[in-house]
């Protein structure tokens, strides 16, 4: 072989490389999420496994930080630099904002082929659509207004399971007197506002909650009842561990699981920690509606929004993820681990534990009246800007034991006005 033919052979071999490399490229789906606690990681593992089984590569982009604030910051940076992931955990009204930027892809083929309109409640489907097209796939329905109880701790202390706010404080007194932490809590803005939102629902009722956090109605935000919400939050704060600053929600959950604390006010992702610890619902732990919110259901729907991609194989991987997310097998195993309700309406609920079964019944009851309310603290009710304004006021208030509730209410309304 002379030099020329050798060179030609090398060139023709090299020209084959990109092709064979493409053929071998199985398609990658990068998923940005904040499911990093023990229980959450177990849940997301089921999605990873399924995508891998279908022959695609899962690129995990897990950004630690409950409630997702850190994940959203990472997502914005990636999007600004023109390099968004294939899928990201984006929820509620925020989906519309990303849609309006023109960055999300329409999932028409996969949604039509898999009959999403028939599978999903209309209220849920509407949130997932931008301009009439699905741009996100929902994976579950979390309920936020729960109270988690360690019944052994209650028994040792002689406390009674509360159904009203008065009973909640009575139980807290009894637990405190017996040397337990009444409420396990992590001092992070989203956790503070989860408690605030539950109290608001309990004190303002469905209509008042809706007026305040969905309509951002000035009267509802500044009324006497809102002052009462802040007063009650201040009182509740006195039963929390003063060293709670920065504590993650799953560490707080662990305090209830281990019997150091009696209660945690948290959405039902808290159940994922009990499940991961091998505990049984209704026996080792109790889930009750947050006192005074029986009949209501503050919902928090986790969804994966899909970004526009160029590579054909990656688009295939992205479509596979979207399809898998609503398949019955995934809906069952993921939600058993995650603590949430399946978002599909045709699932066999006997496969779920007592808490999720109760959640399912309560969801249907709440749906009949005006009890289904979007969670403000979990990105379902307002823009992230308004939510951030509420978080700031609530957290500053809770961190200052001498803060004045009437002043906080004024701050709340003016912070919301400037964030709108
Ligand atoms: C998400 C849940 C997550 C929780 C704690 C919520 O906002 O919806 O999926 O488990 O935050 O990080």
CSV table of C-alpha atoms and ligand atoms in Angstrom, one decimal:
chain,number,residue,atom,x,y,z
A,1,UNK,CA,0.0,0.0,0.0
A,2,UNK,CA,1.6,3.3,-1.1
A,3,UNK,CA,1.3,6.5,1.0
A,4,UNK,CA,-1.7,7.8,-1.0
A,5,UNK,CA,-3.7,4.6,-0.7
A,6,UNK,CA,-2.8,4.3,3.0
A,7,UNK,CA,-4.0,7.9,3.5
A,8,UNK,CA,-7.2,7.2,1.6
A,9,UNK,CA,-7.8,4.1,3.7
A,10,UNK,CA,-7.4,6.1,6.9
A,11,UNK,CA,-9.7,8.9,5.6
A,12,UNK,CA,-12.4,6.4,4.6
A,13,UNK,CA,-12.1,4.6,7.9
A,14,UNK,CA,-12.4,8.0,9.8
A,15,UNK,CA,-15.4,9.0,7.7
A,16,UNK,CA,-17.1,5.9,9.0
A,17,UNK,CA,-16.5,6.8,12.6
A,18,UNK,CA,-19.2,9.5,13.0
A,19,UNK,CA,-21.8,7.3,11.4
A,20,UNK,CA,-21.0,4.3,13.5
A,21,UNK,CA,-20.8,6.5,16.6
A,22,UNK,CA,-24.3,7.9,15.8
A,23,UNK,CA,-25.6,4.4,15.3
A,24,UNK,CA,-24.3,3.4,18.6
A,25,UNK,CA,-25.6,6.5,20.3
A,26,UNK,CA,-28.6,5.2,22.3
A,27,UNK,CA,-30.0,8.6,23.1
A,28,UNK,CA,-29.5,10.4,26.4
A,29,UNK,CA,-32.1,12.0,28.6
A,30,UNK,CA,-30.8,14.4,31.2
A,31,UNK,CA,-33.2,15.0,34.1
A,32,UNK,CA,-32.9,17.9,36.5
A,33,UNK,CA,-34.7,17.3,39.8
A,34,UNK,CA,-34.4,17.7,43.5
A,35,UNK,CA,-35.3,14.2,44.7
A,36,UNK,CA,-32.3,13.6,46.9
A,37,UNK,CA,-33.5,12.3,50.2
A,38,UNK,CA,-33.3,8.5,50.9
A,39,UNK,CA,-37.0,8.0,50.1
A,40,UNK,CA,-37.1,10.3,47.1
A,41,UNK,CA,-33.9,8.7,45.6
A,42,UNK,CA,-35.6,5.3,45.8
A,43,UNK,CA,-38.6,6.7,44.0
A,44,UNK,CA,-36.6,8.3,41.2
A,45,UNK,CA,-34.5,5.1,40.8
A,46,UNK,CA,-37.6,3.4,39.4
A,47,UNK,CA,-37.8,6.0,36.6
A,48,UNK,CA,-34.1,5.7,35.8
A,49,UNK,CA,-34.3,1.9,35.7
A,50,UNK,CA,-37.3,1.9,33.3
A,51,UNK,CA,-35.6,4.4,30.9
A,52,UNK,CA,-32.4,2.3,31.0
A,53,UNK,CA,-34.4,-0.9,30.3
A,54,UNK,CA,-35.8,0.8,27.2
A,55,UNK,CA,-32.2,1.2,26.0
A,56,UNK,CA,-31.6,4.9,26.7
A,57,UNK,CA,-29.0,6.6,28.9
A,58,UNK,CA,-30.2,8.5,32.0
A,59,UNK,CA,-28.1,11.5,32.9
A,60,UNK,CA,-28.9,12.4,36.5
A,61,UNK,CA,-28.8,16.0,37.5
A,62,UNK,CA,-30.0,16.0,41.1
A,63,UNK,CA,-29.8,19.3,42.8
A,64,UNK,CA,-30.1,18.9,46.6
A,65,UNK,CA,-32.5,21.2,48.4
A,66,UNK,CA,-36.1,20.5,49.4
A,67,UNK,CA,-38.8,22.5,47.8
A,68,UNK,CA,-36.5,23.0,44.7
A,69,UNK,CA,-35.3,26.6,45.1
A,70,UNK,CA,-31.7,25.5,44.4
A,71,UNK,CA,-32.7,23.3,41.4
A,72,UNK,CA,-34.6,26.3,39.9
A,73,UNK,CA,-31.5,28.5,40.1
A,74,UNK,CA,-29.4,25.8,38.4
A,75,UNK,CA,-32.1,25.4,35.7
A,76,UNK,CA,-32.2,29.2,35.0
A,77,UNK,CA,-28.4,29.3,34.6
A,78,UNK,CA,-28.5,26.4,32.2
A,79,UNK,CA,-31.3,27.9,30.2
A,80,UNK,CA,-29.6,31.3,30.0
A,81,UNK,CA,-26.5,29.7,28.7
A,82,UNK,CA,-28.5,27.9,26.0
A,83,UNK,CA,-27.9,24.5,27.5
A,84,UNK,CA,-31.1,23.3,29.3
A,85,UNK,CA,-31.5,19.7,30.3
A,86,UNK,CA,-33.9,17.4,28.4
A,87,UNK,CA,-36.3,17.4,31.3
A,88,UNK,CA,-36.7,19.4,34.5
A,89,UNK,CA,-38.9,19.2,37.5
A,90,UNK,CA,-41.1,22.3,36.9
A,91,UNK,CA,-44.5,22.8,38.4
A,92,UNK,CA,-47.8,24.7,38.2
A,93,UNK,CA,-47.9,28.3,36.8
A,94,UNK,CA,-44.1,28.1,36.2
A,95,UNK,CA,-44.7,25.8,33.3
A,96,UNK,CA,-46.6,28.6,31.5
A,97,UNK,CA,-43.7,31.0,32.1
A,98,UNK,CA,-41.2,28.5,30.6
A,99,UNK,CA,-43.6,27.8,27.7
A,100,UNK,CA,-43.9,31.5,27.0
A,101,UNK,CA,-40.1,31.7,26.6
A,102,UNK,CA,-40.4,29.2,23.7
A,103,UNK,CA,-38.0,26.7,25.3
A,104,UNK,CA,-40.4,23.8,25.9
A,105,UNK,CA,-41.2,21.1,23.3
A,106,UNK,CA,-44.7,20.0,22.4
A,107,UNK,CA,-45.3,16.4,23.3
A,108,UNK,CA,-48.1,15.9,20.8
A,109,UNK,CA,-47.1,12.5,19.5
A,110,UNK,CA,-46.5,10.8,22.8
A,111,UNK,CA,-49.5,12.4,24.5
A,112,UNK,CA,-51.9,11.4,21.7
A,113,UNK,CA,-50.5,7.9,21.2
A,114,UNK,CA,-50.9,7.2,25.0
A,115,UNK,CA,-54.2,9.0,25.4
A,116,UNK,CA,-53.1,11.4,28.1
A,117,UNK,CA,-56.4,13.5,27.8
A,118,UNK,CA,-58.4,10.4,28.9
A,119,UNK,CA,-55.9,9.3,31.6
A,120,UNK,CA,-55.6,12.6,33.5
A,121,UNK,CA,-58.0,14.8,35.4
A,122,UNK,CA,-58.8,17.9,33.3
A,123,UNK,CA,-57.5,20.2,36.0
A,124,UNK,CA,-54.1,18.4,35.9
A,125,UNK,CA,-54.0,18.2,32.1
A,126,UNK,CA,-54.6,21.9,31.8
A,127,UNK,CA,-51.6,22.7,34.0
A,128,UNK,CA,-49.3,20.5,31.8
A,129,UNK,CA,-50.3,22.3,28.6
A,130,UNK,CA,-49.0,25.4,27.1
A,131,UNK,CA,-51.0,26.9,24.2
A,132,UNK,CA,-53.1,23.7,24.1
A,133,UNK,CA,-50.2,21.3,23.8
A,134,UNK,CA,-48.6,19.1,26.5
A,135,UNK,CA,-45.2,20.4,27.3
A,136,UNK,CA,-44.8,18.5,30.6
A,137,UNK,CA,-45.8,15.1,32.0
A,138,UNK,CA,-47.1,14.8,35.6
A,139,UNK,CA,-45.9,12.0,37.8
A,140,UNK,CA,-48.0,12.2,40.9
A,141,UNK,CA,-50.3,14.2,43.2
A,142,UNK,CA,-48.9,15.1,46.6
A,143,UNK,CA,-51.1,16.4,49.3
A,144,UNK,CA,-49.5,19.1,51.4
A,145,UNK,CA,-52.0,19.5,54.4
A,146,UNK,CA,-50.9,16.5,56.4
A,147,UNK,CA,-49.7,16.1,60.0
A,148,UNK,CA,-47.3,13.1,60.7
A,149,UNK,CA,-47.5,11.5,64.1
A,150,UNK,CA,-45.4,9.0,66.0
A,151,UNK,CA,-48.1,7.2,68.0
A,152,UNK,CA,-45.6,5.6,70.4
A,153,UNK,CA,-44.4,9.1,71.4
A,154,UNK,CA,-48.0,10.2,71.8
A,155,UNK,CA,-48.7,7.2,74.0
A,156,UNK,CA,-45.7,7.7,76.1
A,157,UNK,CA,-46.6,11.4,76.6
A,158,UNK,CA,-50.3,10.8,77.0
A,159,UNK,CA,-51.2,13.1,74.0
A,160,UNK,CA,-54.3,12.8,71.9
A,161,UNK,CA,-54.4,12.9,68.1
A,162,UNK,CA,-55.6,16.5,67.3
A,163,UNK,CA,-58.4,17.4,64.9
A,164,UNK,CA,-58.6,21.1,65.7
A,165,UNK,CA,-56.0,23.8,66.2
A,166,UNK,CA,-56.9,23.9,70.0
A,167,UNK,CA,-56.3,20.2,70.2
A,168,UNK,CA,-53.0,20.6,68.2
A,169,UNK,CA,-51.7,23.0,70.8
A,170,UNK,CA,-53.0,20.8,73.7
A,171,UNK,CA,-51.1,17.8,72.2
A,172,UNK,CA,-48.0,20.1,71.7
A,173,UNK,CA,-48.2,21.1,75.4
A,174,UNK,CA,-48.4,17.5,76.5
A,175,UNK,CA,-45.5,16.4,74.4
A,176,UNK,CA,-43.4,19.3,75.5
A,177,UNK,CA,-44.2,18.6,79.2
A,178,UNK,CA,-43.0,15.0,78.7
A,179,UNK,CA,-39.7,16.1,77.3
A,180,UNK,CA,-40.3,15.6,73.6
A,181,UNK,CA,-39.9,18.1,70.7
A,182,UNK,CA,-43.6,18.8,69.8
A,183,UNK,CA,-42.9,19.7,66.1
A,184,UNK,CA,-39.9,18.5,64.2
A,185,UNK,CA,-39.1,21.3,61.7
A,186,UNK,CA,-36.4,22.6,59.5
A,187,UNK,CA,-35.9,26.3,59.4
A,188,UNK,CA,-35.9,26.8,55.6
A,189,UNK,CA,-38.2,29.2,53.8
A,190,UNK,CA,-40.2,26.6,52.0
A,191,UNK,CA,-40.7,24.6,55.2
A,192,UNK,CA,-41.8,27.7,57.1
A,193,UNK,CA,-44.3,28.5,54.4
A,194,UNK,CA,-45.6,25.0,54.3
A,195,UNK,CA,-46.7,25.4,57.9
A,196,UNK,CA,-47.9,28.9,57.2
A,197,UNK,CA,-50.0,27.7,54.3
A,198,UNK,CA,-51.6,24.9,56.4
A,199,UNK,CA,-52.5,27.4,59.2
A,200,UNK,CA,-53.9,29.8,56.6
A,201,UNK,CA,-56.1,27.0,55.2
A,202,UNK,CA,-57.3,26.0,58.7
A,203,UNK,CA,-58.1,29.6,59.7
A,204,UNK,CA,-59.3,31.2,56.5
A,205,UNK,CA,-61.0,28.1,55.0
A,206,UNK,CA,-61.0,27.1,51.3
A,207,UNK,CA,-62.5,30.4,50.1
A,208,UNK,CA,-60.2,32.6,52.1
A,209,UNK,CA,-57.2,30.6,51.2
A,210,UNK,CA,-58.1,30.8,47.5
A,211,UNK,CA,-58.7,34.6,47.7
A,212,UNK,CA,-55.4,35.2,49.5
A,213,UNK,CA,-53.0,32.9,47.6
A,214,UNK,CA,-54.6,32.4,44.2
A,215,UNK,CA,-56.4,35.6,43.6
A,216,UNK,CA,-53.9,37.6,45.8
A,217,UNK,CA,-57.0,39.6,47.0
A,218,UNK,CA,-56.0,42.6,49.1
A,219,UNK,CA,-58.8,42.2,51.6
A,220,UNK,CA,-58.0,38.5,52.2
A,221,UNK,CA,-54.3,39.3,52.5
A,222,UNK,CA,-54.7,42.1,55.0
A,223,UNK,CA,-57.8,41.1,57.0
A,224,UNK,CA,-58.0,40.3,60.7
A,225,UNK,CA,-58.0,36.6,59.9
A,226,UNK,CA,-54.6,36.9,58.3
A,227,UNK,CA,-53.3,38.6,61.4
A,228,UNK,CA,-54.6,35.5,63.3
A,229,UNK,CA,-52.7,33.2,60.9
A,230,UNK,CA,-49.5,35.0,61.8
A,231,UNK,CA,-50.3,35.0,65.5
A,232,UNK,CA,-50.9,31.3,65.4
A,233,UNK,CA,-47.7,30.7,63.4
A,234,UNK,CA,-45.8,32.6,66.1
A,235,UNK,CA,-47.3,30.5,68.8
A,236,UNK,CA,-46.6,27.3,66.9
A,237,UNK,CA,-42.9,28.4,66.4
A,238,UNK,CA,-42.5,28.3,70.2
A,239,UNK,CA,-42.9,24.5,70.1
A,240,UNK,CA,-40.2,24.0,67.4
A,241,UNK,CA,-36.6,23.3,68.1
A,242,UNK,CA,-34.8,26.7,68.3
A,243,UNK,CA,-31.8,25.2,66.5
A,244,UNK,CA,-33.8,24.4,63.5
A,245,UNK,CA,-32.1,26.8,61.0
A,246,UNK,CA,-31.2,25.2,57.7
A,247,UNK,CA,-32.3,21.7,58.8
A,248,UNK,CA,-33.5,19.6,55.9
A,249,UNK,CA,-37.1,18.3,56.0
A,250,UNK,CA,-35.9,14.6,55.9
A,251,UNK,CA,-33.7,15.2,59.0
A,252,UNK,CA,-36.8,16.6,60.7
A,253,UNK,CA,-38.8,13.5,59.6
A,254,UNK,CA,-36.1,11.3,61.0
A,255,UNK,CA,-36.6,13.0,64.4
A,256,UNK,CA,-40.2,11.9,64.4
A,257,UNK,CA,-39.3,8.4,63.1
A,258,UNK,CA,-36.7,7.9,65.8
A,259,UNK,CA,-39.1,9.1,68.6
A,260,UNK,CA,-37.3,12.3,69.5
A,261,UNK,CA,-40.2,14.4,68.3
A,262,UNK,CA,-44.0,13.7,68.2
A,263,UNK,CA,-45.2,15.5,65.0
A,264,UNK,CA,-44.2,17.0,61.7
A,265,UNK,CA,-46.2,19.3,59.6
A,266,UNK,CA,-45.3,18.3,56.0
A,267,UNK,CA,-46.6,17.1,52.7
A,268,UNK,CA,-46.8,13.4,52.0
A,269,UNK,CA,-43.2,13.2,50.6
A,270,UNK,CA,-42.5,12.8,54.3
A,271,UNK,CA,-44.0,9.4,54.0
A,272,UNK,CA,-41.2,8.4,51.7
A,273,UNK,CA,-38.9,8.5,54.6
A,274,UNK,CA,-41.1,6.4,56.8
A,275,UNK,CA,-41.4,3.9,54.0
A,276,UNK,CA,-37.7,3.8,53.4
A,277,UNK,CA,-37.2,3.2,57.1
A,278,UNK,CA,-39.5,0.1,56.8
A,279,UNK,CA,-42.3,1.6,58.9
A,280,UNK,CA,-45.9,0.8,58.4
A,281,UNK,CA,-48.7,3.4,57.9
A,282,UNK,CA,-51.4,3.3,60.5
A,283,UNK,CA,-49.2,1.3,62.9
A,284,UNK,CA,-45.8,2.8,63.2
A,285,UNK,CA,-47.0,6.3,62.1
A,286,UNK,CA,-50.2,8.1,61.6
A,287,UNK,CA,-51.1,10.6,58.9
A,288,UNK,CA,-54.0,12.9,59.7
A,289,UNK,CA,-55.3,16.0,57.9
A,290,UNK,CA,-53.7,19.1,59.3
A,291,UNK,CA,-56.2,20.1,62.1
A,292,UNK,CA,-59.0,22.2,60.8
A,293,UNK,CA,-58.4,21.3,57.1
A,294,UNK,CA,-60.3,18.1,57.0
A,295,UNK,CA,-62.2,18.0,53.7
A,296,UNK,CA,-59.6,20.2,51.9
A,297,UNK,CA,-56.7,18.9,49.8
A,298,UNK,CA,-53.8,21.2,49.0
A,299,UNK,CA,-52.3,19.7,45.9
A,300,UNK,CA,-48.8,19.7,44.7
A,301,UNK,CA,-48.2,17.9,41.4
A,302,UNK,CA,-44.7,16.9,40.4
A,303,UNK,CA,-44.2,17.2,36.7
A,304,UNK,CA,-41.3,17.0,34.3
A,305,UNK,CA,-41.3,19.7,31.7
A,306,UNK,CA,-39.5,18.8,28.4
A,307,UNK,CA,-37.1,21.2,26.7
A,308,UNK,CA,-36.5,21.5,22.9
A,309,UNK,CA,-33.6,19.2,21.8
A,310,UNK,CA,-31.8,18.8,18.5
A,311,UNK,CA,-30.3,15.3,18.5
A,312,UNK,CA,-32.8,12.8,17.1
A,313,UNK,CA,-31.7,10.0,19.5
A,314,UNK,CA,-32.0,12.3,22.5
A,315,UNK,CA,-35.5,13.2,21.4
A,316,UNK,CA,-36.4,9.5,21.3
A,317,UNK,CA,-35.0,9.2,24.9
A,318,UNK,CA,-37.0,12.2,26.0
A,319,UNK,CA,-40.2,10.8,24.5
A,320,UNK,CA,-39.5,7.5,26.2
A,321,UNK,CA,-39.3,9.2,29.6
A,322,UNK,CA,-42.6,11.0,28.9
A,323,UNK,CA,-44.3,7.8,28.0
A,324,UNK,CA,-42.9,5.8,30.9
A,325,UNK,CA,-43.9,8.4,33.5
A,326,UNK,CA,-47.6,7.6,32.9
A,327,UNK,CA,-47.4,3.9,32.6
A,328,UNK,CA,-49.3,2.0,35.3
A,329,UNK,CA,-46.3,0.0,36.5
A,330,UNK,CA,-44.2,3.1,37.0
A,331,UNK,CA,-47.1,5.0,38.5
A,332,UNK,CA,-47.5,2.3,41.1
A,333,UNK,CA,-43.9,1.7,42.2
A,334,UNK,CA,-42.8,5.3,42.0
A,335,UNK,CA,-45.7,6.6,44.1
A,336,UNK,CA,-45.5,3.7,46.6
A,337,UNK,CA,-42.0,5.0,47.3
A,338,UNK,CA,-42.7,8.7,46.9
A,339,UNK,CA,-45.7,8.9,49.3
A,340,UNK,CA,-47.9,10.5,46.6
A,341,UNK,CA,-51.1,9.5,44.8
A,342,UNK,CA,-50.7,8.2,41.3
A,343,UNK,CA,-51.8,10.9,38.8
A,344,UNK,CA,-53.6,8.4,36.6
A,345,UNK,CA,-57.2,7.9,37.6
A,346,UNK,CA,-57.5,4.2,36.7
A,347,UNK,CA,-55.1,2.8,39.2
A,348,UNK,CA,-55.6,-0.1,41.6
A,349,UNK,CA,-55.5,1.7,45.0
A,350,UNK,CA,-55.4,-1.6,47.0
A,351,UNK,CA,-51.7,-1.7,46.1
A,352,UNK,CA,-51.1,1.4,48.3
A,353,UNK,CA,-50.9,1.9,52.0
A,354,UNK,CA,-53.5,3.3,54.4
A,355,UNK,CA,-52.2,6.9,54.1
A,356,UNK,CA,-52.3,7.0,50.3
A,357,UNK,CA,-55.7,5.3,50.3
A,358,UNK,CA,-57.0,8.0,52.6
A,359,UNK,CA,-55.4,10.6,50.4
A,360,UNK,CA,-57.3,9.2,47.4
A,361,UNK,CA,-60.6,9.3,49.1
A,362,UNK,CA,-60.0,12.8,50.4
A,363,UNK,CA,-59.0,14.0,46.9
A,364,UNK,CA,-62.3,12.8,45.5
A,365,UNK,CA,-64.3,14.4,48.4
A,366,UNK,CA,-62.4,17.6,48.1
A,367,UNK,CA,-63.0,17.6,44.3
A,368,UNK,CA,-66.8,17.7,44.9
A,369,UNK,CA,-66.8,21.1,46.6
A,370,UNK,CA,-64.1,23.8,46.6
A,371,UNK,CA,-61.7,21.8,48.7
A,372,UNK,CA,-59.1,21.2,46.1
A,373,UNK,CA,-56.6,24.0,46.5
A,374,UNK,CA,-53.2,24.6,44.8
A,375,UNK,CA,-50.3,24.7,47.3
A,376,UNK,CA,-48.7,28.1,47.5
A,377,UNK,CA,-45.6,26.8,49.2
A,378,UNK,CA,-45.1,24.2,46.5
A,379,UNK,CA,-45.3,26.4,43.3
A,380,UNK,CA,-48.8,25.6,42.4
A,381,UNK,CA,-50.7,28.8,43.2
A,382,UNK,CA,-48.6,31.8,42.2
A,383,UNK,CA,-45.6,32.8,40.1
A,384,UNK,CA,-42.2,32.0,41.8
A,385,UNK,CA,-41.7,35.8,42.2
A,386,UNK,CA,-44.9,36.1,44.3
A,387,UNK,CA,-44.1,32.9,46.2
A,388,UNK,CA,-40.6,34.2,47.0
A,389,UNK,CA,-42.1,37.4,48.4
A,390,UNK,CA,-44.4,35.4,50.7
A,391,UNK,CA,-41.5,33.2,51.8
A,392,UNK,CA,-39.3,36.1,52.8
A,393,UNK,CA,-42.0,37.7,54.9
A,394,UNK,CA,-43.0,34.4,56.6
A,395,UNK,CA,-39.4,33.3,57.4
A,396,UNK,CA,-38.3,36.7,58.7
A,397,UNK,CA,-41.4,36.7,60.9
A,398,UNK,CA,-40.9,33.2,62.2
A,399,UNK,CA,-37.2,33.9,63.0
A,400,UNK,CA,-38.1,36.9,65.1
A,401,UNK,CA,-40.0,35.8,68.2
A,402,UNK,CA,-40.9,39.5,68.9
A,403,UNK,CA,-42.3,40.2,65.5
A,404,UNK,CA,-45.7,41.9,65.3
A,405,UNK,CA,-48.3,39.9,63.4
A,406,UNK,CA,-50.2,43.0,62.2
A,407,UNK,CA,-47.0,44.5,60.8
A,408,UNK,CA,-46.2,41.2,59.1
A,409,UNK,CA,-49.6,41.3,57.3
A,410,UNK,CA,-48.8,44.8,56.0
A,411,UNK,CA,-45.4,43.6,54.8
A,412,UNK,CA,-47.0,40.6,53.2
A,413,UNK,CA,-49.3,42.6,51.1
A,414,UNK,CA,-46.7,45.2,50.0
A,415,UNK,CA,-44.1,42.4,49.2
A,416,UNK,CA,-46.7,40.7,47.0
A,417,UNK,CA,-47.6,44.0,45.3
A,418,UNK,CA,-44.0,44.6,44.3
A,419,UNK,CA,-43.5,41.0,43.1
A,420,UNK,CA,-46.6,40.9,40.9
B,1,LIG,C1,-41.8,18.4,45.7
B,1,LIG,C2,-41.6,17.0,46.2
B,1,LIG,C3,-40.4,16.9,47.1
B,1,LIG,C4,-40.5,18.0,48.2
B,1,LIG,C5,-39.3,18.0,49.1
B,1,LIG,C6,-41.8,19.4,46.9
B,1,LIG,O1,-41.9,20.7,46.5
B,1,LIG,O2,-43.0,18.5,45.1
B,1,LIG,O3,-41.5,16.1,45.1
B,1,LIG,O4,-40.3,15.6,47.6
B,1,LIG,O5,-40.6,19.2,47.6
B,1,LIG,O6,-38.1,18.2,48.4
